[in-house]
PDB file of C-alpha atoms in Angstrom:
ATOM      1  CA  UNK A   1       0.000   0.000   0.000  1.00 58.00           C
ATOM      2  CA  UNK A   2       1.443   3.146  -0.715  1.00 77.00           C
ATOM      3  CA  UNK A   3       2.309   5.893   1.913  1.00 87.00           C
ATOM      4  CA  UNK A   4       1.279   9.000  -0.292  1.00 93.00           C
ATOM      5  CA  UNK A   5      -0.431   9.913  -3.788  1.00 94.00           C
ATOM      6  CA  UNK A   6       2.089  12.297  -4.510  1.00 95.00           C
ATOM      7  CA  UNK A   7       4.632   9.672  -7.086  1.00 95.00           C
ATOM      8  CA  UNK A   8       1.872   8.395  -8.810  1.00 95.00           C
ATOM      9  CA  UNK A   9      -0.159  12.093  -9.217  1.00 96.00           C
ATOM     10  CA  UNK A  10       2.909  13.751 -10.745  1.00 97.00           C
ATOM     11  CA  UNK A  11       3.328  10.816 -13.117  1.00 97.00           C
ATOM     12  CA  UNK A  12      -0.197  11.213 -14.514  1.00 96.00           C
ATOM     13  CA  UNK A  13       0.054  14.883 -14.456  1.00 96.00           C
ATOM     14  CA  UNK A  14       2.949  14.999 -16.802  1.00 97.00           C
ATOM     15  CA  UNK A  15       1.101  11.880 -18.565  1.00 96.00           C
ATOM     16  CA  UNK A  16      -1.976  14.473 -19.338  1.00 95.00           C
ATOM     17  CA  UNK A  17       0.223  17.215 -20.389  1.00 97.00           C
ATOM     18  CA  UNK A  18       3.111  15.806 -22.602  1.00 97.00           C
ATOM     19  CA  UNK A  19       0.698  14.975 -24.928  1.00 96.00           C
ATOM     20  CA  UNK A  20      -1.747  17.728 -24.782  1.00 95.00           C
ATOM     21  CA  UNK A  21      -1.507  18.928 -28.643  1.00 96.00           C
ATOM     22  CA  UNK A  22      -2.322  22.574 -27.338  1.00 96.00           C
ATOM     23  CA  UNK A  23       1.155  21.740 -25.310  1.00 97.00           C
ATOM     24  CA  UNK A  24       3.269  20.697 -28.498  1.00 96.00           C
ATOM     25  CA  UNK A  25       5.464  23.845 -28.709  1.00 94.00           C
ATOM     26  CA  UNK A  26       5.665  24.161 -24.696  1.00 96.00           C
ATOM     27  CA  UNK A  27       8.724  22.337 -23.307  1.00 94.00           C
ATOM     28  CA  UNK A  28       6.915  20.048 -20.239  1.00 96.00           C
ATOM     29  CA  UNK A  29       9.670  19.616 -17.542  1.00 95.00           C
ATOM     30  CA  UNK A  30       9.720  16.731 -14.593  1.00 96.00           C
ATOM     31  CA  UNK A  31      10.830  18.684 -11.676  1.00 94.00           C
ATOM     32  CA  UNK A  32      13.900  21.392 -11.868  1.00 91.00           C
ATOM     33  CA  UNK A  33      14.965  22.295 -14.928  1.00 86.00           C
ATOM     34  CA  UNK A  34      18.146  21.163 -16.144  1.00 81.00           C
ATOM     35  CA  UNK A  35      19.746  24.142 -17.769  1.00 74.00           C
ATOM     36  CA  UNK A  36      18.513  27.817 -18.843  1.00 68.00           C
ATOM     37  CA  UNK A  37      17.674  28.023 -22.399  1.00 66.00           C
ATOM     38  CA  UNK A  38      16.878  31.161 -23.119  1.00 65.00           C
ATOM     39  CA  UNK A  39      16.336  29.927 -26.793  1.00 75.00           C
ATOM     40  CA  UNK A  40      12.924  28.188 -25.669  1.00 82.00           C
ATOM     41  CA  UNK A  41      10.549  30.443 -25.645  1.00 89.00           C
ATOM     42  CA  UNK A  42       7.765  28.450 -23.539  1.00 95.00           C
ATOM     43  CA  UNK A  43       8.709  25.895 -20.042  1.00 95.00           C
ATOM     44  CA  UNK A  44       6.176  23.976 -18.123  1.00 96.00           C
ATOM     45  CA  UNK A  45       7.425  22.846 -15.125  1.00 96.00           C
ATOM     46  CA  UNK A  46       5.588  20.220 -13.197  1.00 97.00           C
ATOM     47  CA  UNK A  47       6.774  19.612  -9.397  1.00 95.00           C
ATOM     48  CA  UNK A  48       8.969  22.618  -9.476  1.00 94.00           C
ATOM     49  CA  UNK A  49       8.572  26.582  -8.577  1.00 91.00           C
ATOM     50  CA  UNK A  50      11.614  28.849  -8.500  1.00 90.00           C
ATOM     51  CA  UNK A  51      12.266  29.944  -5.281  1.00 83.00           C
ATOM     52  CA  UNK A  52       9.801  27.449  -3.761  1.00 76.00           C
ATOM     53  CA  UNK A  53      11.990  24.359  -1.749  1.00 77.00           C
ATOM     54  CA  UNK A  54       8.932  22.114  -1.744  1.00 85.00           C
ATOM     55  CA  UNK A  55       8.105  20.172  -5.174  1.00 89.00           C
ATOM     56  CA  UNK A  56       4.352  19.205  -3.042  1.00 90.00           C
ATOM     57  CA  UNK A  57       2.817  19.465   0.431  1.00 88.00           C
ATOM     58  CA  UNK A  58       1.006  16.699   1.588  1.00 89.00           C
ATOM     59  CA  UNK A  59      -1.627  16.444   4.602  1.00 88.00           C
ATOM     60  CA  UNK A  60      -2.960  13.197   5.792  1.00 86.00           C
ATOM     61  CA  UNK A  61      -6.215  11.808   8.190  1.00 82.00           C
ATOM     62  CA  UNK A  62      -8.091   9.060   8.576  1.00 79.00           C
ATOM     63  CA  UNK A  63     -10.735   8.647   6.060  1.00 75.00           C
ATOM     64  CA  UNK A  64     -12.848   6.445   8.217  1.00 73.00           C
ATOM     65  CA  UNK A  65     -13.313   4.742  11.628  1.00 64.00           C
ATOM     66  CA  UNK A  66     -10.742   2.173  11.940  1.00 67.00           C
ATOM     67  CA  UNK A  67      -7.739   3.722  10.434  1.00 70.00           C
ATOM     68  CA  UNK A  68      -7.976   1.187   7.395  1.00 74.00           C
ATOM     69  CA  UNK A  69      -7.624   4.181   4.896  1.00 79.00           C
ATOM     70  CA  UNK A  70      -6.426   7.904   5.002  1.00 85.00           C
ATOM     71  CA  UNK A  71      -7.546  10.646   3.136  1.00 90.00           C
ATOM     72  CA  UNK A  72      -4.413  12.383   1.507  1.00 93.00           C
ATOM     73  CA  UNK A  73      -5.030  16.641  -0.013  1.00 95.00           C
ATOM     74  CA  UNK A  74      -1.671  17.688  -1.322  1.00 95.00           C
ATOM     75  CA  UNK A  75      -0.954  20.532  -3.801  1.00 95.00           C
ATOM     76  CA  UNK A  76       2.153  19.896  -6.308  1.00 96.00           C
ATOM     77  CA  UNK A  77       3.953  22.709  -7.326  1.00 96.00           C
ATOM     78  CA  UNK A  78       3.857  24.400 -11.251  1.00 97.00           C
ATOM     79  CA  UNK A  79       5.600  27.135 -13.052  1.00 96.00           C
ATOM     80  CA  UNK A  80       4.940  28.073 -16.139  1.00 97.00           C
ATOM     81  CA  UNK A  81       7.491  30.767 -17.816  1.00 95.00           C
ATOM     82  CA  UNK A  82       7.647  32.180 -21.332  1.00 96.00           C
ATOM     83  CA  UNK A  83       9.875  34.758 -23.178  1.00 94.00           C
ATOM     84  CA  UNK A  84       9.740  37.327 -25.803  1.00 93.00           C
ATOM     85  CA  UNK A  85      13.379  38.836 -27.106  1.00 91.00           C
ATOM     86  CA  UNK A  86      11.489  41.593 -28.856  1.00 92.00           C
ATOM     87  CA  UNK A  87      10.356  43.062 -24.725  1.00 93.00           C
ATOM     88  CA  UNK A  88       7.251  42.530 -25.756  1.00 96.00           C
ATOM     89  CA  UNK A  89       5.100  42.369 -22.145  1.00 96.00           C
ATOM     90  CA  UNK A  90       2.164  42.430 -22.671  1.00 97.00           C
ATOM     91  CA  UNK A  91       2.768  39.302 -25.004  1.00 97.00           C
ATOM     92  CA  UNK A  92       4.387  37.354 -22.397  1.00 97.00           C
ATOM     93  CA  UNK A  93       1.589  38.501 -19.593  1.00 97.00           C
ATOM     94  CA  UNK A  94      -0.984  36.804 -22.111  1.00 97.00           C
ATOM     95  CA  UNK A  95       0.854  33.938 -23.515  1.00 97.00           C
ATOM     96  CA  UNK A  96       1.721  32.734 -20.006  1.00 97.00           C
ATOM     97  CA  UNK A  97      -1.839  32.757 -18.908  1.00 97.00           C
ATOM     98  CA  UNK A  98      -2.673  31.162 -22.288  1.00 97.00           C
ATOM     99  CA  UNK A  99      -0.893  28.422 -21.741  1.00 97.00           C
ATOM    100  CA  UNK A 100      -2.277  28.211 -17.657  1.00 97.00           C
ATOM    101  CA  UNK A 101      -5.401  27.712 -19.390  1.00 96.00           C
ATOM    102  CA  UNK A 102      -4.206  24.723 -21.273  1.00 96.00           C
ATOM    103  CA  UNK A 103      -3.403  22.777 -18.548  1.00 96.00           C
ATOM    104  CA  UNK A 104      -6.774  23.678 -16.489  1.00 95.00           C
ATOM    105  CA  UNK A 105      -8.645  22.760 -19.725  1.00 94.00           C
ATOM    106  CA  UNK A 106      -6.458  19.252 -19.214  1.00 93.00           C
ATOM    107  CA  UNK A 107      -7.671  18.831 -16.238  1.00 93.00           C
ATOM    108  CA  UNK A 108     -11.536  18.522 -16.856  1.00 91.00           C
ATOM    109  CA  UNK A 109     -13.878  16.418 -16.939  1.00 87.00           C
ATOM    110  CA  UNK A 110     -14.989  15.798 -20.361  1.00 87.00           C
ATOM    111  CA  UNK A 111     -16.456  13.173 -22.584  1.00 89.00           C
ATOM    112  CA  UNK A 112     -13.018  12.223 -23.921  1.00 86.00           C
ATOM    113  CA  UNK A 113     -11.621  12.666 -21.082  1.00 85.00           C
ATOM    114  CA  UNK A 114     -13.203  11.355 -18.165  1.00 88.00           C
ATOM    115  CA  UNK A 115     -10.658  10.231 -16.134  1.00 84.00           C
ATOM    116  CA  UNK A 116      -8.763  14.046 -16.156  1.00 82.00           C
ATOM    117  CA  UNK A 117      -9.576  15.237 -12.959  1.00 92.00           C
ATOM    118  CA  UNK A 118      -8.382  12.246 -11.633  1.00 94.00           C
ATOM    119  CA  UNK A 119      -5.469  11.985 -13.297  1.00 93.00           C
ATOM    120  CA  UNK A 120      -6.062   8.668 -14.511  1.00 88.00           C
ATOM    121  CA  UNK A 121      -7.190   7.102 -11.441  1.00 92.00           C
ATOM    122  CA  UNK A 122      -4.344   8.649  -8.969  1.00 93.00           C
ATOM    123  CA  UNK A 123      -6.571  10.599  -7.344  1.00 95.00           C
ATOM    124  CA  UNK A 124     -10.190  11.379  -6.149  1.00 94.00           C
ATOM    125  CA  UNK A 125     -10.100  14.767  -7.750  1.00 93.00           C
ATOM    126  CA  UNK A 126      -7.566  17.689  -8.760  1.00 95.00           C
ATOM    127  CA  UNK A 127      -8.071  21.155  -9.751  1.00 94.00           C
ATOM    128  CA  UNK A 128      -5.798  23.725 -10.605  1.00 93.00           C
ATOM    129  CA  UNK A 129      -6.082  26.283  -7.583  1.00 91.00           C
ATOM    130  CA  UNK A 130      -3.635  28.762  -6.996  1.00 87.00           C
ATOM    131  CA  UNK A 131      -0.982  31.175  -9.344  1.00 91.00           C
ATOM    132  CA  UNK A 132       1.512  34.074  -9.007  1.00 94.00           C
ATOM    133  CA  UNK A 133       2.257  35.881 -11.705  1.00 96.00           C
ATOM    134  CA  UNK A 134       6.568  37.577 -12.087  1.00 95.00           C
ATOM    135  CA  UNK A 135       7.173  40.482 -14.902  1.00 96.00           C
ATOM    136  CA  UNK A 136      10.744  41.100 -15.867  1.00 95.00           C
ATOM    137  CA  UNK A 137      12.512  43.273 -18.403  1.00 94.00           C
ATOM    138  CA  UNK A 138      15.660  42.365 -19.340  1.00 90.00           C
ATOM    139  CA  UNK A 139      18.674  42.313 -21.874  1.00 91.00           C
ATOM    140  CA  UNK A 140      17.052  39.776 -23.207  1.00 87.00           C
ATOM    141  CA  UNK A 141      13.813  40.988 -23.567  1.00 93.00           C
ATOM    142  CA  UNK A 142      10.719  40.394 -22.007  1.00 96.00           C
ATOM    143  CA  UNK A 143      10.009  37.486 -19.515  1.00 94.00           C
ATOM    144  CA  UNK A 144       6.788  36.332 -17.652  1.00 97.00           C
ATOM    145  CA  UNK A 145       6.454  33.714 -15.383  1.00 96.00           C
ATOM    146  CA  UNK A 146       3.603  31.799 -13.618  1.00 97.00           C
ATOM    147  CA  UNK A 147       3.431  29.588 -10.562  1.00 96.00           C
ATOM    148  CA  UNK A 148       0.781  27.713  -9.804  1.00 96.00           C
ATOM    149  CA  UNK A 149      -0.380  24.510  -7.831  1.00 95.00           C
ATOM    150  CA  UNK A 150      -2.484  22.217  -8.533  1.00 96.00           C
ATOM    151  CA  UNK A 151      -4.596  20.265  -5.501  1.00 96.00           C
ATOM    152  CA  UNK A 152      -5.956  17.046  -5.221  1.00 96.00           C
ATOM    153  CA  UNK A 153      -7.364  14.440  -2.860  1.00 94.00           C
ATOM    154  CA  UNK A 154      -6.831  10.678  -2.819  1.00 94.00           C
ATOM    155  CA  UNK A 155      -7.297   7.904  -0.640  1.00 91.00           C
ATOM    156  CA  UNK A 156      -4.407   5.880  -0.029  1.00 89.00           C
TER     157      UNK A 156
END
């Protein structure tokens, strides 16, 4: 029996976004990233936020009487970034939340797709719930940058 949702909801995260065609262009990263390329203009990074030391945060009770099974809510940590060498801003502000779009669109419910907010089984239910958006200007033009979590409960 597992101790935590957390391996197996990143897995199917990344395994509902890889693919997504409307994420084709948009480099999808497991964790850290590995280098900085500024030649990509679009990252999606799935259990990593700069600045943020925790990949997910997990909280754990009992689910019933008995202690047989434990409810698990846990958000995992996003950050979605994308750059424009021209400074254009205002491109970058709406590209970035263009692409945060995308991945809430991924995760619904639809008839396709019914198993999304689940992320394939992983989990009870997941939602995208909270973002912070970072402006810079730069030799390098314009950069925008968007972290966000995304929540779920299982029972483990």
């Amino acid at each position: 029996m597992a101790t935590s949702a957390v391996p197996a909801a990143i897995t199917a995260l990344l395994g509902l976004l890889v693919p997504a065609p409307a994420l084709s262009e948009v480099r999808v990263i497991d964790g850290p990233p590995p280098s900085t390329n500024l030649s990509e203009s679009d990252r999606l990074y799935v259990g990593w936020s700069p600045g943020a030391e925790v990949a997910a945060e997990i909280q754990q009770e009992f689910a019933v009487a008995g202690a047989r099974r434990r409810n698990e809510d846990a958000t995992i940590s996003c950050y979605l970034e994308t750059r424009d060498g021209g400074g254009d801003m205002a491109w970058c502000r709406n590209r970035v939340f263009e692409l945060l779009a995308v991945v809430e669109t991924v995760l619904r419910a639809t008839d396709a797709a019914p198993a999304a907010p689940t992320l394939g089984g992983a989990v009870l239910w997941s939602e995208l719930t909270a973002g912070s958006l970072i402006q810079e200007q730069g030799p390098d033009g314009a950069y925008a940058g968007l972290a966000f979590t995304v929540a779920y409960r299982a029972r483990i």
